[in-house]
PDB file of N, CA and C in Angstrom:
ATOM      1  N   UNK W   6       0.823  -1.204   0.000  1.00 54.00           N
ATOM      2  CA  UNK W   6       0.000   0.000   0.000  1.00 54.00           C
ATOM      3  C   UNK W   6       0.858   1.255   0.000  1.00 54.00           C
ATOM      4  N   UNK W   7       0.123   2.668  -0.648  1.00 69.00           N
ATOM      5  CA  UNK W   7       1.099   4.075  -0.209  1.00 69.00           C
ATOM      6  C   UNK W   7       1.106   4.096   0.744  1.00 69.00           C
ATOM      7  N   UNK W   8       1.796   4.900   1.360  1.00 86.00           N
ATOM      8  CA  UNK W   8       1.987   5.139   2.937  1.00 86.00           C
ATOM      9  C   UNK W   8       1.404   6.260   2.770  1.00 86.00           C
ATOM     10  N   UNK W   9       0.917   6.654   4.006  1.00 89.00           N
ATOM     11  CA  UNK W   9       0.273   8.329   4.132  1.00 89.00           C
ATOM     12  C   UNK W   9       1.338   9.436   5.026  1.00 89.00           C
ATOM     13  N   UNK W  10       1.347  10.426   4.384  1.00 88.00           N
ATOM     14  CA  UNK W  10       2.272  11.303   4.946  1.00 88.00           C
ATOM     15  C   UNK W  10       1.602  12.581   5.530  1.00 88.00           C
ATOM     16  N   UNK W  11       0.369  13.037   4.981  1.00 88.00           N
ATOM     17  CA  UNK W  11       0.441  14.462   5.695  1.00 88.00           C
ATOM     18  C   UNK W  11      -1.554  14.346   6.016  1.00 88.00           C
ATOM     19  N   UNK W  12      -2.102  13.376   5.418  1.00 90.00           N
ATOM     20  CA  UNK W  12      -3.076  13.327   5.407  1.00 90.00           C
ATOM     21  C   UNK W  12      -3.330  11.643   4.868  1.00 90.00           C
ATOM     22  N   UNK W  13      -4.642  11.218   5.535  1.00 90.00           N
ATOM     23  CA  UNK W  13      -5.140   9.922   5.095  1.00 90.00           C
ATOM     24  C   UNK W  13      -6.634  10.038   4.625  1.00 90.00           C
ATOM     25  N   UNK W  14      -6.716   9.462   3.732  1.00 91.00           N
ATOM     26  CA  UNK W  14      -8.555   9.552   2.440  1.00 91.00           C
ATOM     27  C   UNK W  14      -9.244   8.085   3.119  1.00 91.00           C
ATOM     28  N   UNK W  15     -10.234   7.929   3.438  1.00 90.00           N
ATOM     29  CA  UNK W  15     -10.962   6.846   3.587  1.00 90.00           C
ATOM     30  C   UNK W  15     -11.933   6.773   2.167  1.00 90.00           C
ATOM     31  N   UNK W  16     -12.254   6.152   2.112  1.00 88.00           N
ATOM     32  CA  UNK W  16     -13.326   5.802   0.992  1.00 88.00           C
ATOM     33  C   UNK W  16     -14.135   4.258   1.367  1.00 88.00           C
ATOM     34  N   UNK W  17     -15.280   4.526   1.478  1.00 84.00           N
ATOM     35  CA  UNK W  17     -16.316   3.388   1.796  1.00 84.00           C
ATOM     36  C   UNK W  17     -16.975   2.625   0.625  1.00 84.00           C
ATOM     37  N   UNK W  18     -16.854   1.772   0.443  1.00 78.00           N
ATOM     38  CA  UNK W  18     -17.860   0.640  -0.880  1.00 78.00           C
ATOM     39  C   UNK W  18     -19.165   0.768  -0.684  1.00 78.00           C
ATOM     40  N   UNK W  19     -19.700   0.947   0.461  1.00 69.00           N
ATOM     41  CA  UNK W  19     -20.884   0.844   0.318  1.00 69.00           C
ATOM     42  C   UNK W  19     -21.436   2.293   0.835  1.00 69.00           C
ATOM     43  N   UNK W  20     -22.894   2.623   0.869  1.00 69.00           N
ATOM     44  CA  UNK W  20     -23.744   3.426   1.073  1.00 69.00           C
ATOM     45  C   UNK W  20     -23.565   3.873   2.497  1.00 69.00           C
ATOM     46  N   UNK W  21     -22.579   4.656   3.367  1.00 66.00           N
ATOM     47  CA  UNK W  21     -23.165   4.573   4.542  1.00 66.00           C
ATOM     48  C   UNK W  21     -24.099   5.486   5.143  1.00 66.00           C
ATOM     49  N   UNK W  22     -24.595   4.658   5.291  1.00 73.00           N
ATOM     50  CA  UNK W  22     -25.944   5.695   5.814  1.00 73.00           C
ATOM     51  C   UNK W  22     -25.879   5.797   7.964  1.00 73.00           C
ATOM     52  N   UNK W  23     -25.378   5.259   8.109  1.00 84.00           N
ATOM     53  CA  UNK W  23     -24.880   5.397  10.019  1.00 84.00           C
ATOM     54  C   UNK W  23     -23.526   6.555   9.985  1.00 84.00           C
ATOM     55  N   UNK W  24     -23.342   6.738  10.970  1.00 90.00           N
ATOM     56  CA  UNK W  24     -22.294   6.992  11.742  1.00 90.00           C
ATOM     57  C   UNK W  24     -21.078   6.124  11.548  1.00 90.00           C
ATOM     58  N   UNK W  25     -20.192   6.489  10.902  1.00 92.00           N
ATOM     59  CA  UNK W  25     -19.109   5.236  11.052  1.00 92.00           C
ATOM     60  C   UNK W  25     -18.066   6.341  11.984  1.00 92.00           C
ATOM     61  N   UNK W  26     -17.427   5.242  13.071  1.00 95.00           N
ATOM     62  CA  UNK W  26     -16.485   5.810  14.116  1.00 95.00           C
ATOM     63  C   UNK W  26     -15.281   4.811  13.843  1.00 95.00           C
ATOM     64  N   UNK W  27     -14.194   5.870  13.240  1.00 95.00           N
ATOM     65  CA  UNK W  27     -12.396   5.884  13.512  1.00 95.00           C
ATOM     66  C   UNK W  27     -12.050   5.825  14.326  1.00 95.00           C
ATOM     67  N   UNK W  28     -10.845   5.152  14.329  1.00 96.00           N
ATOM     68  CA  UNK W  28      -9.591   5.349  15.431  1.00 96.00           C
ATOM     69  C   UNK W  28      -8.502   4.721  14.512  1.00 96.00           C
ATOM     70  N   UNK W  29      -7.349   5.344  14.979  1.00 95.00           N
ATOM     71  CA  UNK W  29      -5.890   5.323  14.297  1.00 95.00           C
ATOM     72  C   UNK W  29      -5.129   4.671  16.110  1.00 95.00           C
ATOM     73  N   UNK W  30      -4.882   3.367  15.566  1.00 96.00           N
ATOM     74  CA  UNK W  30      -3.835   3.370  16.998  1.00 96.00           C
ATOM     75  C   UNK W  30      -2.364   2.284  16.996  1.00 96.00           C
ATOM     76  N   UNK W  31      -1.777   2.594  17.515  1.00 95.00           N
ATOM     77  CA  UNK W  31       0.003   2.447  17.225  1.00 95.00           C
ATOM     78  C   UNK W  31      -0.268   0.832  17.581  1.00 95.00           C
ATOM     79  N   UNK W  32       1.292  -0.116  16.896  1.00 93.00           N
ATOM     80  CA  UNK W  32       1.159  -1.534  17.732  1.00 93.00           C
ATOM     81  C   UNK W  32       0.906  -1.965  18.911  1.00 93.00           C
ATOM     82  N   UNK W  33       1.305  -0.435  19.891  1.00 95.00           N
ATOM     83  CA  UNK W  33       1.166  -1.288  20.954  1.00 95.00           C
ATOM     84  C   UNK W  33       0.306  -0.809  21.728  1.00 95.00           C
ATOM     85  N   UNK W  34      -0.940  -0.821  20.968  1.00 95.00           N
ATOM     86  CA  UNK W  34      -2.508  -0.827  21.390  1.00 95.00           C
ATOM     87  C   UNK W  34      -2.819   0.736  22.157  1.00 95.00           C
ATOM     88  N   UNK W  35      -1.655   1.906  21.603  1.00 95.00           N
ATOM     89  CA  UNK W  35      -2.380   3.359  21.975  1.00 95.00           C
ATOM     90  C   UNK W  35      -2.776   3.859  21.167  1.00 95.00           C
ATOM     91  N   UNK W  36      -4.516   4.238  21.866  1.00 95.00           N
ATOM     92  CA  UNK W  36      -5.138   5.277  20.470  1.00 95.00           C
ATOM     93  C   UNK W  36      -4.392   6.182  20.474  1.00 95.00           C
ATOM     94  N   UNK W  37      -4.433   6.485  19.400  1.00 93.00           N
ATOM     95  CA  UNK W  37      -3.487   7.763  18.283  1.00 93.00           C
ATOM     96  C   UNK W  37      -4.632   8.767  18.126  1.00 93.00           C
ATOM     97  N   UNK W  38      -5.914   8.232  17.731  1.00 92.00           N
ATOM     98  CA  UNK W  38      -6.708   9.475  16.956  1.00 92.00           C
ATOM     99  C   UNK W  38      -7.950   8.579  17.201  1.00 92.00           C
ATOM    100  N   UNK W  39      -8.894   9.834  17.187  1.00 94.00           N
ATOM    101  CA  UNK W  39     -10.201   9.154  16.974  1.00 94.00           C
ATOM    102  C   UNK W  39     -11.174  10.198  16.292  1.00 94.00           C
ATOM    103  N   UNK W  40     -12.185   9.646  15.370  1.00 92.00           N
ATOM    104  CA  UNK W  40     -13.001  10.429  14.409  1.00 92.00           C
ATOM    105  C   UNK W  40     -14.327  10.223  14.165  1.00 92.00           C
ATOM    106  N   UNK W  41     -15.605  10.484  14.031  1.00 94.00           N
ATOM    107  CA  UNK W  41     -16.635  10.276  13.284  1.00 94.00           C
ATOM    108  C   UNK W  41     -16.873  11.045  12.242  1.00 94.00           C
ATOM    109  N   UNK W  42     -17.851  10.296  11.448  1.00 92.00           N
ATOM    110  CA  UNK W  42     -17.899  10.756  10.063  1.00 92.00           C
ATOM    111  C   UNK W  42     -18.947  10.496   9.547  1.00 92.00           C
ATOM    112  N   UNK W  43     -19.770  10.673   8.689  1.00 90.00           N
ATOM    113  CA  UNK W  43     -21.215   9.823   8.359  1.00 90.00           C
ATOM    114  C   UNK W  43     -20.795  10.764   6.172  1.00 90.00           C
ATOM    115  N   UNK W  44     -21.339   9.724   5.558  1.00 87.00           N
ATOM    116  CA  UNK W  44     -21.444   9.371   3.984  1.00 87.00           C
ATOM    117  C   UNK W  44     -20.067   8.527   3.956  1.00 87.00           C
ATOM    118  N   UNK W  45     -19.911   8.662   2.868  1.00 88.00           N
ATOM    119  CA  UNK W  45     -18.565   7.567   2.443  1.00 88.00           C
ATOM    120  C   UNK W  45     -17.200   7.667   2.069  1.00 88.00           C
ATOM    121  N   UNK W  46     -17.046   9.220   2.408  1.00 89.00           N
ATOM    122  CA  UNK W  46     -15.487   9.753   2.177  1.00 89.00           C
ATOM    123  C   UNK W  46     -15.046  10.464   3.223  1.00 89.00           C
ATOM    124  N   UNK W  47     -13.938  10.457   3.504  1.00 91.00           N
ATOM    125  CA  UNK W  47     -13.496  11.164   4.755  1.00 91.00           C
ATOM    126  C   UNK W  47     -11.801  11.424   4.683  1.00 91.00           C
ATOM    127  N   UNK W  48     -11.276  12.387   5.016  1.00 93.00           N
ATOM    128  CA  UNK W  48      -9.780  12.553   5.149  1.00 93.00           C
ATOM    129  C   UNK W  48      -9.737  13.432   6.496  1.00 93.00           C
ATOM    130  N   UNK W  49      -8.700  12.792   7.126  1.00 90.00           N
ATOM    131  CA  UNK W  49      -7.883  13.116   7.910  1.00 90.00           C
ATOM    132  C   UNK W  49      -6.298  14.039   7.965  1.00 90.00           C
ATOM    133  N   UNK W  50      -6.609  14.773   8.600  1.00 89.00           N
ATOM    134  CA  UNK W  50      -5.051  14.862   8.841  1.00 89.00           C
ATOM    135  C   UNK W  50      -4.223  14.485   9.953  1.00 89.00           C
ATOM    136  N   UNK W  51      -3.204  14.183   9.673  1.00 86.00           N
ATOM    137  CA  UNK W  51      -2.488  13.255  10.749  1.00 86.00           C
ATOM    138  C   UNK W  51      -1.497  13.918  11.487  1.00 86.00           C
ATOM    139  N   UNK W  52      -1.520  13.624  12.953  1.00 78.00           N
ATOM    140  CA  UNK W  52      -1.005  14.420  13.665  1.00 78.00           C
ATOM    141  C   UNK W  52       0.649  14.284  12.695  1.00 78.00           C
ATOM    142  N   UNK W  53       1.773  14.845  13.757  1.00 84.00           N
ATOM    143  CA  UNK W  53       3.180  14.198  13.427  1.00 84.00           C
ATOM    144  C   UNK W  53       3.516  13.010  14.380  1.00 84.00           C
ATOM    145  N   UNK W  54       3.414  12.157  13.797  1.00 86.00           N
ATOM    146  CA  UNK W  54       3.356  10.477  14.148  1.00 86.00           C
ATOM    147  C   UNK W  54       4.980  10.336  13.525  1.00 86.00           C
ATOM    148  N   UNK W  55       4.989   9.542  14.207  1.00 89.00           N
ATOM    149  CA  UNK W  55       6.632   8.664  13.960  1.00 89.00           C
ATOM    150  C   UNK W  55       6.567   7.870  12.225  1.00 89.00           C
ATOM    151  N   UNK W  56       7.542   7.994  11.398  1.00 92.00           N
ATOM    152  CA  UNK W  56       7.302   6.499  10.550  1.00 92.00           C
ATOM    153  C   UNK W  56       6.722   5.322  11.024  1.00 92.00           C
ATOM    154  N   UNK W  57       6.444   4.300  10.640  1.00 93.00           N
ATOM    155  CA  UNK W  57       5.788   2.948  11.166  1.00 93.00           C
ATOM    156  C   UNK W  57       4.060   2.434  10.709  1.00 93.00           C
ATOM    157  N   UNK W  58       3.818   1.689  10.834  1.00 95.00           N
ATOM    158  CA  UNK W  58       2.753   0.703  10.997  1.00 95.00           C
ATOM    159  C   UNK W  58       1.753   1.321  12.083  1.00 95.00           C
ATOM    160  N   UNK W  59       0.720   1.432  11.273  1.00 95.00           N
ATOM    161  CA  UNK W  59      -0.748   1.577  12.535  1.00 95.00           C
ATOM    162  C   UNK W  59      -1.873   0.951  12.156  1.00 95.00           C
ATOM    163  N   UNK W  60      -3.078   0.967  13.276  1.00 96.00           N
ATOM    164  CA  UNK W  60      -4.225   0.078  12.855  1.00 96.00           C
ATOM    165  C   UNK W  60      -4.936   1.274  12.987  1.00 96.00           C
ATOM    166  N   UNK W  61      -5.996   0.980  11.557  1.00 95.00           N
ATOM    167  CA  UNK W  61      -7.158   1.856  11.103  1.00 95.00           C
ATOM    168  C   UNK W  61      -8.053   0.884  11.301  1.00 95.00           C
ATOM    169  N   UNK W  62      -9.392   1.076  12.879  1.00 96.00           N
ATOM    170  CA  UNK W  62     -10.553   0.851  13.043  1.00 96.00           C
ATOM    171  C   UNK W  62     -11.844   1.675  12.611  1.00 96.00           C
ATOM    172  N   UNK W  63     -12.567   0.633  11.864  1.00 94.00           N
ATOM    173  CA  UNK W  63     -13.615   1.689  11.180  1.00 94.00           C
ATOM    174  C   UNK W  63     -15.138   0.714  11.856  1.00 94.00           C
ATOM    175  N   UNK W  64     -15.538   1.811  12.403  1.00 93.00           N
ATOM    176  CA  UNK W  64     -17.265   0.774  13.073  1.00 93.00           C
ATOM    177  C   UNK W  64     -17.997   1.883  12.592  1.00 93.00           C
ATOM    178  N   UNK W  65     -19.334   1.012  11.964  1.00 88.00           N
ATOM    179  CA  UNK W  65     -20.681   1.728  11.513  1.00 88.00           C
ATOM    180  C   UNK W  65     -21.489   1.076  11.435  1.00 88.00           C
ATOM    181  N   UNK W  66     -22.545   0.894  12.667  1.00 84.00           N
ATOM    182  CA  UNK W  66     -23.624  -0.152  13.076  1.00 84.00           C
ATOM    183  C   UNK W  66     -23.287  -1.645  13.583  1.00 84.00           C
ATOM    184  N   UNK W  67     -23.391  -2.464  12.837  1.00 87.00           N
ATOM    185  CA  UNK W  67     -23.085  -3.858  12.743  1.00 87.00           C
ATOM    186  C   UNK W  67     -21.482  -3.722  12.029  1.00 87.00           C
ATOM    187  N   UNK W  68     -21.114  -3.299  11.577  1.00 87.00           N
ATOM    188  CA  UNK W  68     -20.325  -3.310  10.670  1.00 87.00           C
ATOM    189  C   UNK W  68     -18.968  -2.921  10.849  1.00 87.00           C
ATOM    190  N   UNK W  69     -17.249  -3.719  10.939  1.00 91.00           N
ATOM    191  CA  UNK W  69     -16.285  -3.356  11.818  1.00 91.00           C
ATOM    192  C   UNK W  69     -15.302  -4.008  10.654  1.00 91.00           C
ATOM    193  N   UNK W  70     -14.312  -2.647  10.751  1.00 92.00           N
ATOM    194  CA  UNK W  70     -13.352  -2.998   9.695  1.00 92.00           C
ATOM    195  C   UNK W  70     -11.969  -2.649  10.165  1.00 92.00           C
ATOM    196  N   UNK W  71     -10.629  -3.846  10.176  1.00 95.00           N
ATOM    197  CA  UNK W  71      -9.254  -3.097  10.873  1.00 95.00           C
ATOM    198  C   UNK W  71      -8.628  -3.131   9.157  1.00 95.00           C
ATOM    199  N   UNK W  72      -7.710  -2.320   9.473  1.00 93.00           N
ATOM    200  CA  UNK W  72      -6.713  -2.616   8.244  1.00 93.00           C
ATOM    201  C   UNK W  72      -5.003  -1.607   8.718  1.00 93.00           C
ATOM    202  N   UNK W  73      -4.432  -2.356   8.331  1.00 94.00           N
ATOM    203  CA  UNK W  73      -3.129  -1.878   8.708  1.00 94.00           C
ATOM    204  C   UNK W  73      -2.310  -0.253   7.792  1.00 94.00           C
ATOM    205  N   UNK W  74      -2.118   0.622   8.286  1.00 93.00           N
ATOM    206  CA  UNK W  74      -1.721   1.800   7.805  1.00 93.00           C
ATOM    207  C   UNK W  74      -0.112   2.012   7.650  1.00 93.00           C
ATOM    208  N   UNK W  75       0.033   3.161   6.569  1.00 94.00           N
ATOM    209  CA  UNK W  75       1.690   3.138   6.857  1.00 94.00           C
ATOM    210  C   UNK W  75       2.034   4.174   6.836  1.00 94.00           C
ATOM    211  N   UNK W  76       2.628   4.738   7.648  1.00 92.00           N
ATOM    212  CA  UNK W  76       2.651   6.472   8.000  1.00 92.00           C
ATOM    213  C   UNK W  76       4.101   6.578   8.108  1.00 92.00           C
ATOM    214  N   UNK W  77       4.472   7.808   6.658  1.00 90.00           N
ATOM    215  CA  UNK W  77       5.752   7.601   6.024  1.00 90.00           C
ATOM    216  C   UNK W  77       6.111   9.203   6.625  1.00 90.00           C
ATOM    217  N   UNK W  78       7.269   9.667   7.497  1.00 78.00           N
ATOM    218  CA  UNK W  78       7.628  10.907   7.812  1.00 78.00           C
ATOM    219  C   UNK W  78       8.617  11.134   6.940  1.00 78.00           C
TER     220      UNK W  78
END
């Protein structure tokens, strides 16, 4: 994947019609960031975070998604 450097884009497949709630948090399980958002696009800007690996949690209703991030300084 790109790595994100000054900002991160979400983009959703489907319709969301809820509340979907972010969080950005480091390996060793500290939230970094947290966000809500409602439709299907969203960008962030990112604090100044270290280079490395993070987990992007995305919840909206029933619905829970992790995926691994790469935040390039």
């Amino acid at each position: 994947p790109n790595p994100a450097i000054a900002q991160l884009s979400i983009q959703l497949s489907a319709n969301a019609v809820e509340e979907t709630e972010l969080s950005l948090i480091s390996l060793i399980g500290e939230n970094i960031l947290q966000s809500r958002f409602k439709g299907n696009t969203h960008t962030i800007s990112l604090p100044e975070l270290p280079t490395g690996i993070y987990l992007l949690r995305l919840r909206s209703g029933d619905s829970f998604m992790s995926k691994k991030v790469y935040i390039q300084r």
